[in-house]
Short mmCIF file of C-alpha atoms in Angstrom, two decimals:
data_model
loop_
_atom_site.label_atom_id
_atom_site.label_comp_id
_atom_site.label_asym_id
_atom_site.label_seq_id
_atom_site.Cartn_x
_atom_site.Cartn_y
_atom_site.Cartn_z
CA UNK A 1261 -22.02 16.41 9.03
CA UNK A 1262 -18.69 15.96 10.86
CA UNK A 1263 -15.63 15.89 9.77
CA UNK A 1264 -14.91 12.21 10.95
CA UNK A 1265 -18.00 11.15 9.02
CA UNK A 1266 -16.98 12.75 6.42
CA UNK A 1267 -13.57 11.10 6.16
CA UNK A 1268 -15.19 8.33 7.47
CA UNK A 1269 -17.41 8.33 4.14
CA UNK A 1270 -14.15 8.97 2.38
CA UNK A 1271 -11.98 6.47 3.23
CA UNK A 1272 -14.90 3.41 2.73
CA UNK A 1273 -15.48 5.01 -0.85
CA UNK A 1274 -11.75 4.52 -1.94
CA UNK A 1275 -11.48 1.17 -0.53
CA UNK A 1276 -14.69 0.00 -2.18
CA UNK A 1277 -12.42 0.30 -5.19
CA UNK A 1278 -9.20 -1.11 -3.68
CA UNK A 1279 -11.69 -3.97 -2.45
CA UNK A 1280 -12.66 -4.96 -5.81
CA UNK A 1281 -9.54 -3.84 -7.65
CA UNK A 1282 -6.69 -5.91 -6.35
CA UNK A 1283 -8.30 -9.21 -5.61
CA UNK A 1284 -10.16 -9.36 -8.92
CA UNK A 1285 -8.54 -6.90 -11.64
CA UNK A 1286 -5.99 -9.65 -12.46
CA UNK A 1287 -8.91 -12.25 -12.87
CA UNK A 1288 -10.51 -9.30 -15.70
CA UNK A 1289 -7.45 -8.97 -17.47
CA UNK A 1290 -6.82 -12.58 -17.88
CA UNK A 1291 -10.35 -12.61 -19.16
CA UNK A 1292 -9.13 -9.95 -21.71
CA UNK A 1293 -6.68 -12.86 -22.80
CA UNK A 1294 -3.27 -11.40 -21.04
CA UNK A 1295 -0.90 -14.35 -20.18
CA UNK A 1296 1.12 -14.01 -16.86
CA UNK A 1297 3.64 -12.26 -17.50
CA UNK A 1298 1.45 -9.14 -19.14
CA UNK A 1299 -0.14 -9.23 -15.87
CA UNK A 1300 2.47 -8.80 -13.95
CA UNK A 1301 3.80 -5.99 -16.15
CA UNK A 1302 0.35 -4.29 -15.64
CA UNK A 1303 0.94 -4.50 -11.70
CA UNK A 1304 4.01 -3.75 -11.40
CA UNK A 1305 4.29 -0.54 -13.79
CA UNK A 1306 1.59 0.93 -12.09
CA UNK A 1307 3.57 0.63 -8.50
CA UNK A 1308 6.15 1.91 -10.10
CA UNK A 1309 4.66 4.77 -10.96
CA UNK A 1310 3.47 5.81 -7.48
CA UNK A 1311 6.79 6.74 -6.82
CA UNK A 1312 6.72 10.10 -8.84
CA UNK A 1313 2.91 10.47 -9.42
CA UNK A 1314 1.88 10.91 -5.63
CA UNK A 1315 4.10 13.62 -4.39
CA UNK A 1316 3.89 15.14 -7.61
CA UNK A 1317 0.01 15.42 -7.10
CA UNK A 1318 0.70 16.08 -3.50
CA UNK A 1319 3.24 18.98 -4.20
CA UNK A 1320 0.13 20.64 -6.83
CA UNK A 1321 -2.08 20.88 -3.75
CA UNK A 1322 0.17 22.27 -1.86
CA UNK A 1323 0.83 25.61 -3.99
CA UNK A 1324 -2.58 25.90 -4.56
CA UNK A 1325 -3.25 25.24 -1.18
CA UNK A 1326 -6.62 23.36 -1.66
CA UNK A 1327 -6.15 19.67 -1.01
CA UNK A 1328 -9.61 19.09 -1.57
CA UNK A 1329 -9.95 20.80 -5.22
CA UNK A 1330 -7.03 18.49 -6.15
CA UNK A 1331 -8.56 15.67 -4.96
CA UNK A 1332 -11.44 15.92 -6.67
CA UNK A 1333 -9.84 16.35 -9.80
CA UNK A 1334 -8.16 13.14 -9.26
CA UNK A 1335 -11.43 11.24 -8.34
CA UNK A 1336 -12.61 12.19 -11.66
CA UNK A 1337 -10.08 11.20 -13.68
CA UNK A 1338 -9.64 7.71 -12.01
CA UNK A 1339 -13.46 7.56 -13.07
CA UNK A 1340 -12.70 9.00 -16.40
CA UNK A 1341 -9.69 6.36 -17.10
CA UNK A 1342 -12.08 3.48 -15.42
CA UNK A 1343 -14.36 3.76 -17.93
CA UNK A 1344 -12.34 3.21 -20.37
CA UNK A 1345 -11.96 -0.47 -19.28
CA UNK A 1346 -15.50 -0.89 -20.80
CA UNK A 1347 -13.91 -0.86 -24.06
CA UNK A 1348 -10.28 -1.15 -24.53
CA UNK A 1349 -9.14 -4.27 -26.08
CA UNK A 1350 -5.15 -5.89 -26.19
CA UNK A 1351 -2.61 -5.45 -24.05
CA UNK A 1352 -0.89 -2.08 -25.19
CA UNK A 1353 -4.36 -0.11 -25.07
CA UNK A 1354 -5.17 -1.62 -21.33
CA UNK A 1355 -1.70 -1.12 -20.46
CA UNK A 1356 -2.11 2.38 -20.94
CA UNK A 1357 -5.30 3.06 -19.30
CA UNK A 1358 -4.25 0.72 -16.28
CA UNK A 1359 -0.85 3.51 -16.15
CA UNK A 1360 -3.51 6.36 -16.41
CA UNK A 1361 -5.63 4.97 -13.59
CA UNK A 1362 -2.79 3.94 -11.55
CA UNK A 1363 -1.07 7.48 -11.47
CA UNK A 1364 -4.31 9.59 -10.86
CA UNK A 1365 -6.44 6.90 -7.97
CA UNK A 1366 -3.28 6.19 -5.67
CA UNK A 1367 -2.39 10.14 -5.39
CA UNK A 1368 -5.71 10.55 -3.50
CA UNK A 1369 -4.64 8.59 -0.46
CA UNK A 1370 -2.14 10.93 0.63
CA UNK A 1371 -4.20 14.34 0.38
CA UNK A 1372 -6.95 12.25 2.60
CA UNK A 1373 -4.44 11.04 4.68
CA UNK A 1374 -2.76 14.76 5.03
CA UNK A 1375 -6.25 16.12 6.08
CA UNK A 1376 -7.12 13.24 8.45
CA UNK A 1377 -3.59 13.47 10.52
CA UNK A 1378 -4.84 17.52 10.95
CA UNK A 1379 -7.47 16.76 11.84
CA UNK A 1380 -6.23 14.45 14.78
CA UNK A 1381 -3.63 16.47 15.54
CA UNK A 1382 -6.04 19.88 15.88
CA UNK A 1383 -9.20 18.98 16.70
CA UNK A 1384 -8.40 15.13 18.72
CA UNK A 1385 -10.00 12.90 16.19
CA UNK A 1386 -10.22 9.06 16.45
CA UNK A 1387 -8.10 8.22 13.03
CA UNK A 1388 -8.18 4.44 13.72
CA UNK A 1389 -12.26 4.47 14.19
CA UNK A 1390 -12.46 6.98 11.03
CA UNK A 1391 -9.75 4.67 8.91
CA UNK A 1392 -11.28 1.53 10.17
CA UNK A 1393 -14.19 2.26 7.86
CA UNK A 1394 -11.84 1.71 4.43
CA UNK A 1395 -11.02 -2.02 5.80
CA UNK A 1396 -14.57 -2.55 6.65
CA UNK A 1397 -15.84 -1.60 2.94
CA UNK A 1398 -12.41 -3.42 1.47
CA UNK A 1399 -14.21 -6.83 3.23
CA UNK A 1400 -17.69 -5.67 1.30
CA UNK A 1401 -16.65 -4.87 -1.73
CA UNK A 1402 -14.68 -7.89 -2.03
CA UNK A 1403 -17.15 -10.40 -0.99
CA UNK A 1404 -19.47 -8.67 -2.94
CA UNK A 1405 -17.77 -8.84 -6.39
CA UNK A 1406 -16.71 -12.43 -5.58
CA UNK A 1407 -20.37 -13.31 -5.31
CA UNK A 1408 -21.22 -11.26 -8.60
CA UNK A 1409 -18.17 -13.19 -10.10
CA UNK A 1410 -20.40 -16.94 -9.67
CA UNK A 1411 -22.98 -15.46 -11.74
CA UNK A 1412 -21.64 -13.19 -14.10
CA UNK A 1413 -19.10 -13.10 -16.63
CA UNK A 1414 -15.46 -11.59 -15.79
CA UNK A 1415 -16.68 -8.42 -17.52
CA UNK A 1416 -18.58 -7.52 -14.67
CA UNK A 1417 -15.16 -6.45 -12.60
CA UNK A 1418 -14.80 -3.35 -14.76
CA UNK A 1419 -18.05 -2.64 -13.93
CA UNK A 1420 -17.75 -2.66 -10.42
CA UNK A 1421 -14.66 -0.73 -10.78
CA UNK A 1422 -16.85 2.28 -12.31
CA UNK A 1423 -19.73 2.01 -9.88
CA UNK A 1424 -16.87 2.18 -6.78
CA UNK A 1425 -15.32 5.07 -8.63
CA UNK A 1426 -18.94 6.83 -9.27
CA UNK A 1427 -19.34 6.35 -5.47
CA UNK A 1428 -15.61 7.79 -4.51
CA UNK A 1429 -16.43 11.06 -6.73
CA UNK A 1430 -19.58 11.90 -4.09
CA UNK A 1431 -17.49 10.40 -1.02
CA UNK A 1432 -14.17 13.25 -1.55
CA UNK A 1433 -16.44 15.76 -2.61
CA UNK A 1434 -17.50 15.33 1.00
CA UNK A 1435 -14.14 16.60 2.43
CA UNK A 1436 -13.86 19.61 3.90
CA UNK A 1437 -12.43 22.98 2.23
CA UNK A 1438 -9.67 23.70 4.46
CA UNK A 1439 -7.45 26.76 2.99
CA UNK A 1440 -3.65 25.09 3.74
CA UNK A 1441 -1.18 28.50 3.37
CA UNK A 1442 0.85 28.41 0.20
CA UNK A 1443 4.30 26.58 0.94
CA UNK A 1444 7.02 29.21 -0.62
CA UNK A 1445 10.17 27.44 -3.00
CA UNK A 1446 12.59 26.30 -0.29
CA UNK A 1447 15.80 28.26 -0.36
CA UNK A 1448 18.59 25.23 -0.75
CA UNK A 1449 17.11 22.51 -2.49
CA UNK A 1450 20.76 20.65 -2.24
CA UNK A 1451 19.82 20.56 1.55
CA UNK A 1452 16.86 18.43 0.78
CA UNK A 1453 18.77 16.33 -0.52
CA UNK A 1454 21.86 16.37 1.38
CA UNK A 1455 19.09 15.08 4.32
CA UNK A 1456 18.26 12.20 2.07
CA UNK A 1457 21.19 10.84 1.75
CA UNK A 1458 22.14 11.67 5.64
CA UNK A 1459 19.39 8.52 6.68
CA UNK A 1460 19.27 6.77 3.26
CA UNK A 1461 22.65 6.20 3.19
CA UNK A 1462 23.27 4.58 6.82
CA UNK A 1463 23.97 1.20 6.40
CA UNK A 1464 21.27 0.07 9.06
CA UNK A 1465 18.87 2.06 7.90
CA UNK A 1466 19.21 0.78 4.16
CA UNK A 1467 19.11 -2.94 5.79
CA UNK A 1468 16.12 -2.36 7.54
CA UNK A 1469 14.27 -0.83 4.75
CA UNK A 1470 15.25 -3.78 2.60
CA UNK A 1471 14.32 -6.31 5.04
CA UNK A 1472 10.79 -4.71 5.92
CA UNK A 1473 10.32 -4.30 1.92
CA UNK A 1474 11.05 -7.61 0.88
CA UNK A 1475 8.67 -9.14 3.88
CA UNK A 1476 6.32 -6.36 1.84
CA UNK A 1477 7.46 -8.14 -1.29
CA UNK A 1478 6.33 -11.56 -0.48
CA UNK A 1479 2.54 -10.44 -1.26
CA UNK A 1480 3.60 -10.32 -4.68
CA UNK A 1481 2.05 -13.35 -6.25
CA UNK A 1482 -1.02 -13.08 -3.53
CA UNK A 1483 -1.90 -9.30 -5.09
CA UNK A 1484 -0.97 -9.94 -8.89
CA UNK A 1485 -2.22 -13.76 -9.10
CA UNK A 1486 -3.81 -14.63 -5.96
CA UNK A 1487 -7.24 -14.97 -7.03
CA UNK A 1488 -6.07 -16.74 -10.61
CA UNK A 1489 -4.33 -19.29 -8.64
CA UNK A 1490 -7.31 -20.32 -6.31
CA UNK A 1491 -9.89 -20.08 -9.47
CA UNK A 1492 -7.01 -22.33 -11.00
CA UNK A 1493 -7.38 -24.70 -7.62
CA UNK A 1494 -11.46 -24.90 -8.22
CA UNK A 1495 -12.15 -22.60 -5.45
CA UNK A 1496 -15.33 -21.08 -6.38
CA UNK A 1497 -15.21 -16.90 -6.46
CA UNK A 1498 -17.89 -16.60 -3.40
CA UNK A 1499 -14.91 -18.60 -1.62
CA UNK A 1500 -12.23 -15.87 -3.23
CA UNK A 1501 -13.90 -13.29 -1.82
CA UNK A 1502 -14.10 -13.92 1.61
CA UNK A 1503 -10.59 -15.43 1.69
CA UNK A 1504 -9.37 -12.14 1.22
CA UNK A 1505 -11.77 -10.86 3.26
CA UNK A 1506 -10.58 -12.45 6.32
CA UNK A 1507 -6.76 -11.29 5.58
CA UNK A 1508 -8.51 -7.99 6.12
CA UNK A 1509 -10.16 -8.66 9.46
CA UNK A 1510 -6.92 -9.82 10.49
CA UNK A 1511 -4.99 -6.77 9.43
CA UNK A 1512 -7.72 -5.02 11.32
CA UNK A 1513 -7.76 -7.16 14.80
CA UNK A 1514 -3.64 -6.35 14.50
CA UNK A 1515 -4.07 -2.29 13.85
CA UNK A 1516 -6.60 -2.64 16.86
CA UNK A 1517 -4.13 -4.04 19.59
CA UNK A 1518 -0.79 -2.28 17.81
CA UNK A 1519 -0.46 -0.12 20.82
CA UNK A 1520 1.04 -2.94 22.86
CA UNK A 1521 2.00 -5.40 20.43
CA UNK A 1522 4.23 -2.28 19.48
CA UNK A 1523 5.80 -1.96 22.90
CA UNK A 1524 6.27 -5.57 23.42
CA UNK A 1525 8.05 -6.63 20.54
CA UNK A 1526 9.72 -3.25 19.21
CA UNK A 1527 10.51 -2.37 15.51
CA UNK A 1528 13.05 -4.89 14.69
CA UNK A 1529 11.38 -7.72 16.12
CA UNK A 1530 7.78 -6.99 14.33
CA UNK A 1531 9.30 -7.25 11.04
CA UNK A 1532 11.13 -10.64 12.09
CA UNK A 1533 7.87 -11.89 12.96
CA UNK A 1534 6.40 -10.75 9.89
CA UNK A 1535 9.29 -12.38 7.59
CA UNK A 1536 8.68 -15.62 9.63
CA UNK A 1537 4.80 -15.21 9.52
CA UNK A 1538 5.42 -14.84 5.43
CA UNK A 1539 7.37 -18.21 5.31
CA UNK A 1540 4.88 -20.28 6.91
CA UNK A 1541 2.17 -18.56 5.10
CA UNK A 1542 3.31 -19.39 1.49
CA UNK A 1543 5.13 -22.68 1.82
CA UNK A 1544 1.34 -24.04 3.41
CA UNK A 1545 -0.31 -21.93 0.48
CA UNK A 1546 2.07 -23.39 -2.20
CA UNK A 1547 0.95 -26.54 -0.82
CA UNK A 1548 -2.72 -26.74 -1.57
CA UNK A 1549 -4.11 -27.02 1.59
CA UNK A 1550 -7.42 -27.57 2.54
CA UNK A 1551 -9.98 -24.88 2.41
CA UNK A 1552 -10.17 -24.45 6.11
CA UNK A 1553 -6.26 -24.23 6.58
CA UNK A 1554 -5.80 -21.73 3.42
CA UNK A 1555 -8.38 -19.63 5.93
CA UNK A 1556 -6.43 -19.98 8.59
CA UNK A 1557 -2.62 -18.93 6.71
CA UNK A 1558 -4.89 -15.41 5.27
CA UNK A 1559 -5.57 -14.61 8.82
CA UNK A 1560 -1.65 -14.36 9.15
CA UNK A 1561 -2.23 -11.73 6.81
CA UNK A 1562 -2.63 -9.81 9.70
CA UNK A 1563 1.39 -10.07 10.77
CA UNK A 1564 2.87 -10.86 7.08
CA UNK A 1565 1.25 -6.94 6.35
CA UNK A 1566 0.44 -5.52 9.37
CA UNK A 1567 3.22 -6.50 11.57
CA UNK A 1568 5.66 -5.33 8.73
CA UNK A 1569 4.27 -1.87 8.31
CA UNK A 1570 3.89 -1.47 12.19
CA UNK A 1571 7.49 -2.12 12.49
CA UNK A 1572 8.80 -0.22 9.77
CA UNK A 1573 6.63 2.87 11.22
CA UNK A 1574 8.17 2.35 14.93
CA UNK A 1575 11.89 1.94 13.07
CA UNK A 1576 11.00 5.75 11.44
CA UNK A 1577 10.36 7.24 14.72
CA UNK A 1578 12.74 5.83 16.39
CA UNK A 1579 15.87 5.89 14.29
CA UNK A 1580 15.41 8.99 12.68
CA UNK A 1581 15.70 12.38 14.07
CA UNK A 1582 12.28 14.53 14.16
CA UNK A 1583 13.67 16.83 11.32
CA UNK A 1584 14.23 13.78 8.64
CA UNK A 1585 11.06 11.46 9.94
CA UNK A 1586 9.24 12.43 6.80
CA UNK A 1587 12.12 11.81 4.46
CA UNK A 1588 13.17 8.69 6.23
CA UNK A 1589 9.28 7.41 5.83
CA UNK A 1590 8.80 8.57 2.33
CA UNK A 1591 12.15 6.50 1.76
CA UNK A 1592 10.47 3.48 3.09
CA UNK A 1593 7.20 3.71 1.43
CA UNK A 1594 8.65 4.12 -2.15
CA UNK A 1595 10.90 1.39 -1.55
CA UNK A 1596 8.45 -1.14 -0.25
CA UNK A 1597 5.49 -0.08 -2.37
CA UNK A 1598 7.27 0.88 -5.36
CA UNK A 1599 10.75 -0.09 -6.18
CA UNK A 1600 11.22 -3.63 -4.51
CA UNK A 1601 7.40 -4.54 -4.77
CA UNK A 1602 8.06 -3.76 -8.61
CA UNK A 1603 10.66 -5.87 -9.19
CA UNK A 1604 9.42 -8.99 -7.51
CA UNK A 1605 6.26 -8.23 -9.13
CA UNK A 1606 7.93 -8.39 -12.50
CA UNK A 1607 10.25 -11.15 -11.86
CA UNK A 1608 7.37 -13.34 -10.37
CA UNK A 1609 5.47 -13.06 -14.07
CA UNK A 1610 7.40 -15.90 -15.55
CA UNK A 1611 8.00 -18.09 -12.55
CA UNK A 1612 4.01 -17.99 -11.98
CA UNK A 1613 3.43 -19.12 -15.31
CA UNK A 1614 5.96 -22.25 -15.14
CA UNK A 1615 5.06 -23.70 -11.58
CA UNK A 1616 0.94 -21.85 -11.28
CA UNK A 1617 0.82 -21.75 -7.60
CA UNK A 1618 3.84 -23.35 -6.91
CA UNK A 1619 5.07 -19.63 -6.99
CA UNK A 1620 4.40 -19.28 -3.14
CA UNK A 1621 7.77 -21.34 -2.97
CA UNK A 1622 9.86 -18.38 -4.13
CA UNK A 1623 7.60 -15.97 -1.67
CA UNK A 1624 8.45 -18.09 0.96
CA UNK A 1625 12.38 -17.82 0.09
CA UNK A 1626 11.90 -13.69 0.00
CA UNK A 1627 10.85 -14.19 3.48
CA UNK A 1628 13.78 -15.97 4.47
CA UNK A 1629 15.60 -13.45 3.10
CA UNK A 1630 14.03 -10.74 4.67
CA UNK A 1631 14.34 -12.53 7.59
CA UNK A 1632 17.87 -12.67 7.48
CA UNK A 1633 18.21 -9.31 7.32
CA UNK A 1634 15.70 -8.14 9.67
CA UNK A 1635 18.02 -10.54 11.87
CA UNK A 1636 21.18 -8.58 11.39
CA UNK A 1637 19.44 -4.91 11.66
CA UNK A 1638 18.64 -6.48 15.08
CA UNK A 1639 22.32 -7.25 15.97
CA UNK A 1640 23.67 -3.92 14.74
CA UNK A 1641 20.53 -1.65 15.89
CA UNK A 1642 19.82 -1.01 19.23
CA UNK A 1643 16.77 2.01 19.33
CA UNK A 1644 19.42 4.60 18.77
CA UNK A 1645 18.75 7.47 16.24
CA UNK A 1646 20.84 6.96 13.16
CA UNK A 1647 21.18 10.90 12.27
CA UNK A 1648 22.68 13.72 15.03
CA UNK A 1649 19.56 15.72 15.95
CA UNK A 1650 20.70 18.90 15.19
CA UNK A 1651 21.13 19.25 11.34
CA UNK A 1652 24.94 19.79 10.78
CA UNK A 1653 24.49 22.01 7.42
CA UNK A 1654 22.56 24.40 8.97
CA UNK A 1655 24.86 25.13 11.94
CA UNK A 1656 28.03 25.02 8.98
CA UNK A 1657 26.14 27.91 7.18
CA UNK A 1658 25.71 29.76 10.58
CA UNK A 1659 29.48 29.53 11.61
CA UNK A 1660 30.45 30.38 7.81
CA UNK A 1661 27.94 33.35 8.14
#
């Protein structure tokens, strides 16, 4: 078997979870009588806990130097903690296991990711064709469990969570065992950090990152209470399903054409057409609309996601010097899929309950927020790298030496 159809195989295993996880766990847990805000504490928590998990697990494989061993040991767990769902009861005890499941599942994607990029980079891979495969099984999975949803009760999400973990177990013990040498201690950890605050500090760089995380941020009450709100509306969960199906495709269709859509509008301007993109999209949502124009707002899924991260992935390699690219993206990605997704996540609890899908509103003012700023970045940023190339510490140690 190759090793793209083995990622391949990989990749549509995890998102068979992700597919039935985030557009239908919140619709379990309300069935396991949590109110709104507990279910925003149970999303939100577990984001915030993929800012130390992941490169904790990701810092394990690399001193053992088997990504795939790790992995594994992951996959199991997330099915070990899954499982669990089949019996916990009140909102401490699925709290907890929701924590568990959310630190071990999420560290996966980057040891998958780590062995994909290789295997681009060495052997000329197709990554988009071998990641395209996730998106595809995300549309599946999610249909699927939204049809299971009409004729079963609410208790049969957990059990589609186990069966997609059962099937991720066989689909990483598919990848490769690739022997990655043993990274040794660095020698000045205060220069790691030093480098952080070089790009995390520049006042550009902190304004785009909070512009591209709050357009991020506006998904908020779509991924914590999307589905609630449309079972709320009458929509039936066949209908669910395939409404977040089709944000999928269009996230897809976007990722296909990125190349030039990329070069024609640039960093700054992808992430002010996402922020506008995010305003439309929840002020029609909040609105009601009919079924075949709440279709047509998730295809601007598509830009309100995908034009975000595109942007904030150009911004990277652009504004940041070669030697901090992977600090300034790690930056990014904890911010937007952590810290400020978090928050609003939390915040958005309460407001959700008082106004049901009236909550859109406030998404719609994040937007023009993120907007805003995405607005000045573009007045004070002009494709210039925000850090010297050459890293100044290192040439003050060789003079002082």
């Amino acid at each position: 078997m190759s090793l793209a159809i083995r990622l391949a195989t990989v990749y549509g295993t995890m998102f068979l979870f992700t597919g039935v996880y985030l557009p239908f766990f919140p619709v379990w847990l309300k069935s396991k009588g949590l109110d709104a805000g507990e279910i925003s504490l149970v999303v939100a928590l577990s984001l915030f806990l993929r800012i130390v998990v992941s490169p904790f697990f990701a810092s394990v494989a690399d001193r053992l130097g088997d990504r795939r061993r790790v992995a594994l040991w992951l996959a199991w767990a997330s099915l070990g903690s899954a499982a669990l769902f089949l019996f916990v009861e009140g909102f401490g005890p699925i709290l907890l296991v929701a924590l568990v499941l959310n630190a071990v599942f999420p560290s996966i994607s980057p040891l998958v990711e780590t062995i994909a990029m290789r295997a681009r980079i060495e052997e000329g891979m197709n990554y988009g064709r071998v990641r395209l495969w996730g998106s595809i099984t995300f549309i599946a999975a999610s249909a699927g469990a939204g049809w299971l949803l009409e004729w079963n009760a609410p208790s049969v999400v957990a059990i589609c969570l186990v069966a997609a973990l059962v099937c991720n177990v066989a689909g990483v013990s598919l990848l490769p065992r690739i022997p990655v040498p043993v990274r040794k201690p660095a020698r000045h950890g205060e220069k790691r950090f030093a480098a952080i605050l070089e790009i995390g500090r520049h006042p550009v760089f902190v304004l785009f990152v909070l512009s591209a995380s709050l357009t991020q941020a506006t998904h908020a009450v779509y991924y914590a209470f999307g589905s609630l709100a449309w079972q709320r509306q009458g929509y039936p969960d066949t209908v669910i399903g395939l409404l977040w199906a089709t944000g999928v495709i269009a996230e897809i269709v976007l990722f296909y054409i990125s190349g030039p859509l990329m070069a024609r509008f640039g960093a700054v301007r992808l992430v002010m057409l996402a922020a506008a993109a995010a305003v439309l999209r929840w002020t029609v949502t909040a609105l009601n609309p009919p079924v075949a124009l709440l279709f047509l707002m998730q295809l601007l899924h598509g830009l309100t996601f995908g034009a975000a991260h595109l942007g904030a992935v150009q911004f990277v390699a652009q504004a940041a010097p070669p030697r901090l690219a992977a600090t300034a993206q790690s930056l990014y990605a904890a911010m937007a899929s952590g810290v400020i997704m978090g928050l609003v996540t939390i915040g958005i609890g309460p407001v959700y309950e008082a106004l049901g899908p009236h909550a859109y509103f406030a998404m719609a003012g994040v937007g023009v927020v993120a907007l805003l700023g995405a607005f000045m970045v573009g007045r004070r940023w002009h494709g210039e790298v925000l850090a010297p190339e050459e890293d100044g510490l290192e040439r003050q140690e060789e003079h002082g030496n």
